CSV table of C-alpha atoms in Angstrom, one decimal:
chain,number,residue,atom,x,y,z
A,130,UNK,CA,-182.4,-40.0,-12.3
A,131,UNK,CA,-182.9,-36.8,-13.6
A,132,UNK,CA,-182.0,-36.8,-17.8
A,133,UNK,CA,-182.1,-33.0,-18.2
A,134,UNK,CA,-182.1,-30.6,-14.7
A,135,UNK,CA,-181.5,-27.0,-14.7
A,136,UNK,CA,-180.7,-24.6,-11.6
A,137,UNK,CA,-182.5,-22.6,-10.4
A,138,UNK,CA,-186.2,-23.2,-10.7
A,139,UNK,CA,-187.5,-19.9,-9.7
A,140,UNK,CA,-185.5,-16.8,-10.2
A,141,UNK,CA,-186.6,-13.6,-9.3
A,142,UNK,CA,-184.4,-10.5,-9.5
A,143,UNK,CA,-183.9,-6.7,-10.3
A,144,UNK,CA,-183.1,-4.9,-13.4
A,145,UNK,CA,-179.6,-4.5,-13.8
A,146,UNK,CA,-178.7,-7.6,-12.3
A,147,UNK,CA,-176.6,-10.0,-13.8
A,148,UNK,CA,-177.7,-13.6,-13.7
A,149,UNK,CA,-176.8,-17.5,-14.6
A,150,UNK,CA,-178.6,-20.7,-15.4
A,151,UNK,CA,-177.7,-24.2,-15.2
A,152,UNK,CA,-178.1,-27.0,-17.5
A,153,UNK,CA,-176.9,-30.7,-17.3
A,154,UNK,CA,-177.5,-33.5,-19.0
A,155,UNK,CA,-176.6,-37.2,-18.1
A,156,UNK,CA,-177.9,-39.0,-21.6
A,157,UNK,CA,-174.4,-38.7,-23.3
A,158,UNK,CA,-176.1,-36.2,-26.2
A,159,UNK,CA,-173.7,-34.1,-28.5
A,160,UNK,CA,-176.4,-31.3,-28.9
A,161,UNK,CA,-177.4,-28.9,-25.9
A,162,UNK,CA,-180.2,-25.8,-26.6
A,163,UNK,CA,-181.8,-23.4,-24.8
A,164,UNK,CA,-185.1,-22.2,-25.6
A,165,UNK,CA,-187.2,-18.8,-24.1
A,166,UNK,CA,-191.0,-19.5,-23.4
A,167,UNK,CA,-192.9,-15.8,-23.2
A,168,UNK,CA,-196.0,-15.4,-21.3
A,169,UNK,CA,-197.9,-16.3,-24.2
A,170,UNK,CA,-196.2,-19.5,-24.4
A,171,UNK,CA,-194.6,-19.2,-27.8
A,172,UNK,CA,-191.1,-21.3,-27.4
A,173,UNK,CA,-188.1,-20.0,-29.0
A,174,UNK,CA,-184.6,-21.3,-30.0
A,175,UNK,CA,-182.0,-18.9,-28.5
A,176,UNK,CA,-178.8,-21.3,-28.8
A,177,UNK,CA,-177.4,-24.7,-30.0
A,178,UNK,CA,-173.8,-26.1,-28.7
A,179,UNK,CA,-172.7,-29.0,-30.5
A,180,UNK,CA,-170.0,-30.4,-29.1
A,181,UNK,CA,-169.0,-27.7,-27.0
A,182,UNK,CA,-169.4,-25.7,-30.3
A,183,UNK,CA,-172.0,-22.9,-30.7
A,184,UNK,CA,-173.7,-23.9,-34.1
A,185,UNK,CA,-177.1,-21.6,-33.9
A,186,UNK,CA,-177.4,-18.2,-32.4
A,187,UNK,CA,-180.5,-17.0,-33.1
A,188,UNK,CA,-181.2,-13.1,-32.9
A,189,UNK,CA,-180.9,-13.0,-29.8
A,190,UNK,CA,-178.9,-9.5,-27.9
A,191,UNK,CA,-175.8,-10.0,-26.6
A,192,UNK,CA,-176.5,-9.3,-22.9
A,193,UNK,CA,-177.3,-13.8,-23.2
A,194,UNK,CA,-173.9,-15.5,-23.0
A,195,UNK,CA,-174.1,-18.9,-23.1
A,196,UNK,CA,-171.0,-21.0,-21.9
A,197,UNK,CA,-170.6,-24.4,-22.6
A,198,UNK,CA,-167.6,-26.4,-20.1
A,199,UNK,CA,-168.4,-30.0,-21.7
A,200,UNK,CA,-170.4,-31.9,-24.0
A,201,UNK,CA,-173.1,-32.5,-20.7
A,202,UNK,CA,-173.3,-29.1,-19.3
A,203,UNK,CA,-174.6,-25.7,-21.5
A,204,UNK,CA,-175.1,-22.6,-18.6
A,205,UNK,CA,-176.6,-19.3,-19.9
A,206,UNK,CA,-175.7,-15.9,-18.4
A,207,UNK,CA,-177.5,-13.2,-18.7
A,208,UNK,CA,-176.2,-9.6,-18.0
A,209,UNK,CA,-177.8,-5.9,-17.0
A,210,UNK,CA,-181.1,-7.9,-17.0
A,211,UNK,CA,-184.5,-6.2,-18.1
A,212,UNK,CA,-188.2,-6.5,-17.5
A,213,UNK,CA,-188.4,-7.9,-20.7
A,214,UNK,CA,-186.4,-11.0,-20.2
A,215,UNK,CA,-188.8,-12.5,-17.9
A,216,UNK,CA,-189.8,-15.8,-19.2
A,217,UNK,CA,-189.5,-19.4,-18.6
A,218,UNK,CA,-186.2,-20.9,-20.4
A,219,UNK,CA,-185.5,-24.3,-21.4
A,220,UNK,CA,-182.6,-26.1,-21.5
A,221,UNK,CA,-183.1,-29.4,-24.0
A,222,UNK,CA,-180.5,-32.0,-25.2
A,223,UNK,CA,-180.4,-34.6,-28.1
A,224,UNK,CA,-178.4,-36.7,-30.0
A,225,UNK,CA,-176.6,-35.4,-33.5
A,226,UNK,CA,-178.7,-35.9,-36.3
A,227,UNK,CA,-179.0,-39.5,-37.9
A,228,UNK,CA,-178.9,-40.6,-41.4
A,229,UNK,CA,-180.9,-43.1,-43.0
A,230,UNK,CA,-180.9,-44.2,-46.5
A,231,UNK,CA,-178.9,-40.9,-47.5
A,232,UNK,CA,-181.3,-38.8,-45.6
A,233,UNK,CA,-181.2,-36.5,-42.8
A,234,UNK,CA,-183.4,-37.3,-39.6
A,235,UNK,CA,-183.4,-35.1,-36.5
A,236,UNK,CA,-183.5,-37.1,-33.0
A,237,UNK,CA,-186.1,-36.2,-30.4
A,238,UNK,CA,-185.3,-33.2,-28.1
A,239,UNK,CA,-185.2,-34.0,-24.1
A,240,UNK,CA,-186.3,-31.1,-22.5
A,241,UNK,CA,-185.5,-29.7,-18.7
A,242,UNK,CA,-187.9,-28.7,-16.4
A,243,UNK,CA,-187.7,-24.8,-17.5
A,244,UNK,CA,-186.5,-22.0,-15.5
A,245,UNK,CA,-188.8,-19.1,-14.4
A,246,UNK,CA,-187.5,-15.7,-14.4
A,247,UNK,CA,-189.0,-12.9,-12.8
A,248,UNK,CA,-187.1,-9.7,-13.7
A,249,UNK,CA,-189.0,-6.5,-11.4
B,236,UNK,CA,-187.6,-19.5,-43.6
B,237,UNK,CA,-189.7,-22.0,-41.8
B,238,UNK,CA,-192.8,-21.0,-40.4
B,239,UNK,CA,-195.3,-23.4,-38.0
B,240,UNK,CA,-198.5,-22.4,-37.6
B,241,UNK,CA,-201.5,-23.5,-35.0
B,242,UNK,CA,-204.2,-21.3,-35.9
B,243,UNK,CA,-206.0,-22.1,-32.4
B,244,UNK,CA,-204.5,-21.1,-29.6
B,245,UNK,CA,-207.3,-23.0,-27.6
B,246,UNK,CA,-209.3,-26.5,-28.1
B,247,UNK,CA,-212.2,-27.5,-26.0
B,248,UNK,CA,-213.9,-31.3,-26.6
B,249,UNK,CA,-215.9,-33.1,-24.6
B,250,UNK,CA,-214.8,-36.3,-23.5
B,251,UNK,CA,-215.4,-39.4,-26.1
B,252,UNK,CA,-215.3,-36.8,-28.9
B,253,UNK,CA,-213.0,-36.6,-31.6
B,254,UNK,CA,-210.4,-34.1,-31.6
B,255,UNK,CA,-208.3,-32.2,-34.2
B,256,UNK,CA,-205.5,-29.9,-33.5
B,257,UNK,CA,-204.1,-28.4,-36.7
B,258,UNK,CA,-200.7,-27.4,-37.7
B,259,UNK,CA,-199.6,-26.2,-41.3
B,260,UNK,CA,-195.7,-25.3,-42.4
B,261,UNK,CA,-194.0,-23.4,-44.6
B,262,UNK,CA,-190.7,-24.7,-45.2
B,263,UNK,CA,-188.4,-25.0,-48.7
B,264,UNK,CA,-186.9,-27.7,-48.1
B,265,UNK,CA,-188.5,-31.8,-47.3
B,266,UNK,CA,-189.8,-31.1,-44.1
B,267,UNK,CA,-189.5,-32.8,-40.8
B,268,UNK,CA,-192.4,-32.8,-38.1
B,269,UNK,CA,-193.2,-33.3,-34.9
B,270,UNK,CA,-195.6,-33.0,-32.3
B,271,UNK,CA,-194.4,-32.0,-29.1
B,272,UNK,CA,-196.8,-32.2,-25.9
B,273,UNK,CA,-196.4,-30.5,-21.8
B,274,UNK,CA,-198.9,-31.5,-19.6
B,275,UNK,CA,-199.5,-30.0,-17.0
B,276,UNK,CA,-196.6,-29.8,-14.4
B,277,UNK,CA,-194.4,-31.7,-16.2
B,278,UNK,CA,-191.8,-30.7,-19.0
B,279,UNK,CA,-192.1,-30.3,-22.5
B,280,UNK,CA,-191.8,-34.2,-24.0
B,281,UNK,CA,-192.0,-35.4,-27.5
B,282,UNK,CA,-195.3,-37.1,-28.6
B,283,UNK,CA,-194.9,-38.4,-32.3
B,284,UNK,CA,-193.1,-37.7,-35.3
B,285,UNK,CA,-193.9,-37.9,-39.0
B,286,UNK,CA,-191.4,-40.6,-39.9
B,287,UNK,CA,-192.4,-42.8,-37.4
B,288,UNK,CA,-195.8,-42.7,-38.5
B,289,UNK,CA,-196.8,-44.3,-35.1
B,290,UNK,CA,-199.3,-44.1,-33.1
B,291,UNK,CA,-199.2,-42.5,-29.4
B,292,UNK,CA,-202.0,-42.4,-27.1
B,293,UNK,CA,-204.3,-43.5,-29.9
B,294,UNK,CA,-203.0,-39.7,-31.4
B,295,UNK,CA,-201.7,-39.9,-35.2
B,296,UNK,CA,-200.6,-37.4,-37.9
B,297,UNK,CA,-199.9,-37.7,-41.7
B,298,UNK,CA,-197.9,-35.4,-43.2
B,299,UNK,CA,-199.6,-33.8,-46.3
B,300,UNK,CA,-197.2,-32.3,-48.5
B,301,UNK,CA,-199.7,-31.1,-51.1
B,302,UNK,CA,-201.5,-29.2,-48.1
B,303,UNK,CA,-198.5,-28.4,-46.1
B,304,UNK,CA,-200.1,-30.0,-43.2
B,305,UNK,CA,-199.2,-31.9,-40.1
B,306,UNK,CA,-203.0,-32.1,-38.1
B,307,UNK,CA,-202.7,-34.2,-35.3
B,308,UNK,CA,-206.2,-36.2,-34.4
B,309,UNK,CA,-207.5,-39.0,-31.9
B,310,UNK,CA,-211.1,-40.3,-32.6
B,311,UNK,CA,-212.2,-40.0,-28.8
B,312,UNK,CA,-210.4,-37.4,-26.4
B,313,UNK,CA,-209.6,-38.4,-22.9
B,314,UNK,CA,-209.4,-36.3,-20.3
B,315,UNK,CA,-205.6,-37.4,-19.4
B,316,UNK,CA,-204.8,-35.3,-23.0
B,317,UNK,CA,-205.6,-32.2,-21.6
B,318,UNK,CA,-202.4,-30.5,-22.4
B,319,UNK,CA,-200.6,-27.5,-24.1
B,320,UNK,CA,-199.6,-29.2,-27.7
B,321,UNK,CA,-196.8,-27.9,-30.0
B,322,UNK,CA,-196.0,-28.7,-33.8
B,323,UNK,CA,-192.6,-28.3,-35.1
B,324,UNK,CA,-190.5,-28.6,-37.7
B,325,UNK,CA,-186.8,-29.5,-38.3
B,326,UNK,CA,-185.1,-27.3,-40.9
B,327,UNK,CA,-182.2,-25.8,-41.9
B,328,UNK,CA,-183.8,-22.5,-43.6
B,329,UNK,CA,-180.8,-22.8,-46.1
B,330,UNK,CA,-178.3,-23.3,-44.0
B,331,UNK,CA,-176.0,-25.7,-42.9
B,332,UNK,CA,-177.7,-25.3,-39.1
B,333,UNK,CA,-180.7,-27.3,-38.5
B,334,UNK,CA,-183.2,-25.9,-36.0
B,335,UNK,CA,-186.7,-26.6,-34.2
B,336,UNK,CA,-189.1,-24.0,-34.7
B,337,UNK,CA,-192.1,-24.5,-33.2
B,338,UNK,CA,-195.8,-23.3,-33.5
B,339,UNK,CA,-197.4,-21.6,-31.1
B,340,UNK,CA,-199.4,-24.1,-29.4
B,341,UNK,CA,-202.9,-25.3,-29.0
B,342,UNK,CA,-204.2,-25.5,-25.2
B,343,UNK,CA,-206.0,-28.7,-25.3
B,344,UNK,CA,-208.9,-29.0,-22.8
B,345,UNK,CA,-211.0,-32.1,-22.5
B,346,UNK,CA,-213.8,-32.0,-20.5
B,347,UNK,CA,-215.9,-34.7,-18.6
């Protein structure tokens, strides 16, 4: 009973290629991310969909589409791939923020399993 | 603009010893912290926040505002918290937007 999967695990392709990751999530969260892990480890934000509605693109070059069909699905495409996209990418979910005695709390991100890809 | 720093990238205890994995922000706003922890195999999952001011795994963290710190400690490592650990912080650098921006990571090893 899988709370965040993504498809594939292991993706290895050519440069040039075009490519596409899956994300789903069955706990009924508004917010959807995905994240890029380099081979130093350092995780960072690429996008945020909140209810089907891109709210953070970070600098990220516009080759990375992501699509977002419904609130439990966020896919990423990638296009004309290059060696330096391979990393690991993680697709994460969570509720909208909260708010408690007037202030703004963030709910914890679930993360998926992470995608390697291996661009050669 | 936020900023999380881990100044090591690796931690090595031995088992029974206390253990100290620092994090420090920078951040305009009133922060909003969190530890995140992926053992290995497994995904990235949330170990504490500064709100909650909980404890997990006998692990704990105070926010200090005055040092712009969120160090995350247990008193006696156990082997089981061998793991890759990640502070980050919830902000909205100005914006409406709010975003996780994480550190990059302390390797935990604890050793028998």
């Amino acid at each position: 009973d899988t709370a965040v999967s993504q498809t594939p695990k292991y993706l290895v392709t050519q440069m040039g290629n075009d490519k596409s990751i899956k994300c789903e999530q069955n706990l009924g969260h508004d917010t959807m991310y995905w994240y890029k892990q380099d081979s130093k480890k350092f995780l960072k934000i690429m996008f945020s969909y909140n209810n089907k509605e891109l709210i953070i693109n970070e600098t990220v070059p516009n080759r990375f589409s992501p699509k977002s069909p419904d609130k439990a699905h966020l896919n990423l495409h990638i296009n004309s791939l290059e060696l330096g996209d391979s990393a690991v990418y993680f697709c994460a979910s969570s509720q909208e923020h909260g708010l408690a005695g007037g202030f703004r709390f963030s709910y914890e991100q679930y993360f998926g399993p992470g995608t390697r890809l291996t661009v050669t | 603009a936020q900023r999380v720093t881990q100044p090591e990238k690796l931690l090595s205890v031995f088992k029974g010893a206390p253990v100290e994995l620092k994090c420090n922000y920078s951040y305009s706003g009133s922060p909003e912290l969190f530890w995140y922890v992926q053992y290995s195999r497994q995904r990235l999952q949330l170990l504490l926040r500064h709100i909650s001011r909980e404890s997990i795994k006998g692990f704990t963290a105070d926010l200090n505002k005055g040092e712009t710190s969120f160090h995350l400690k247990k008193p006696f490592a156990q082997e089981e918290d061998s793991a890759m650990y990640y502070c980050a912080l919830s902000g909205n650098s100005g914006g409406s937007n709010y975003k996780l921006t994480f550190g990059k990571g302390t390797l935990l090893t604890v050793n028998p």
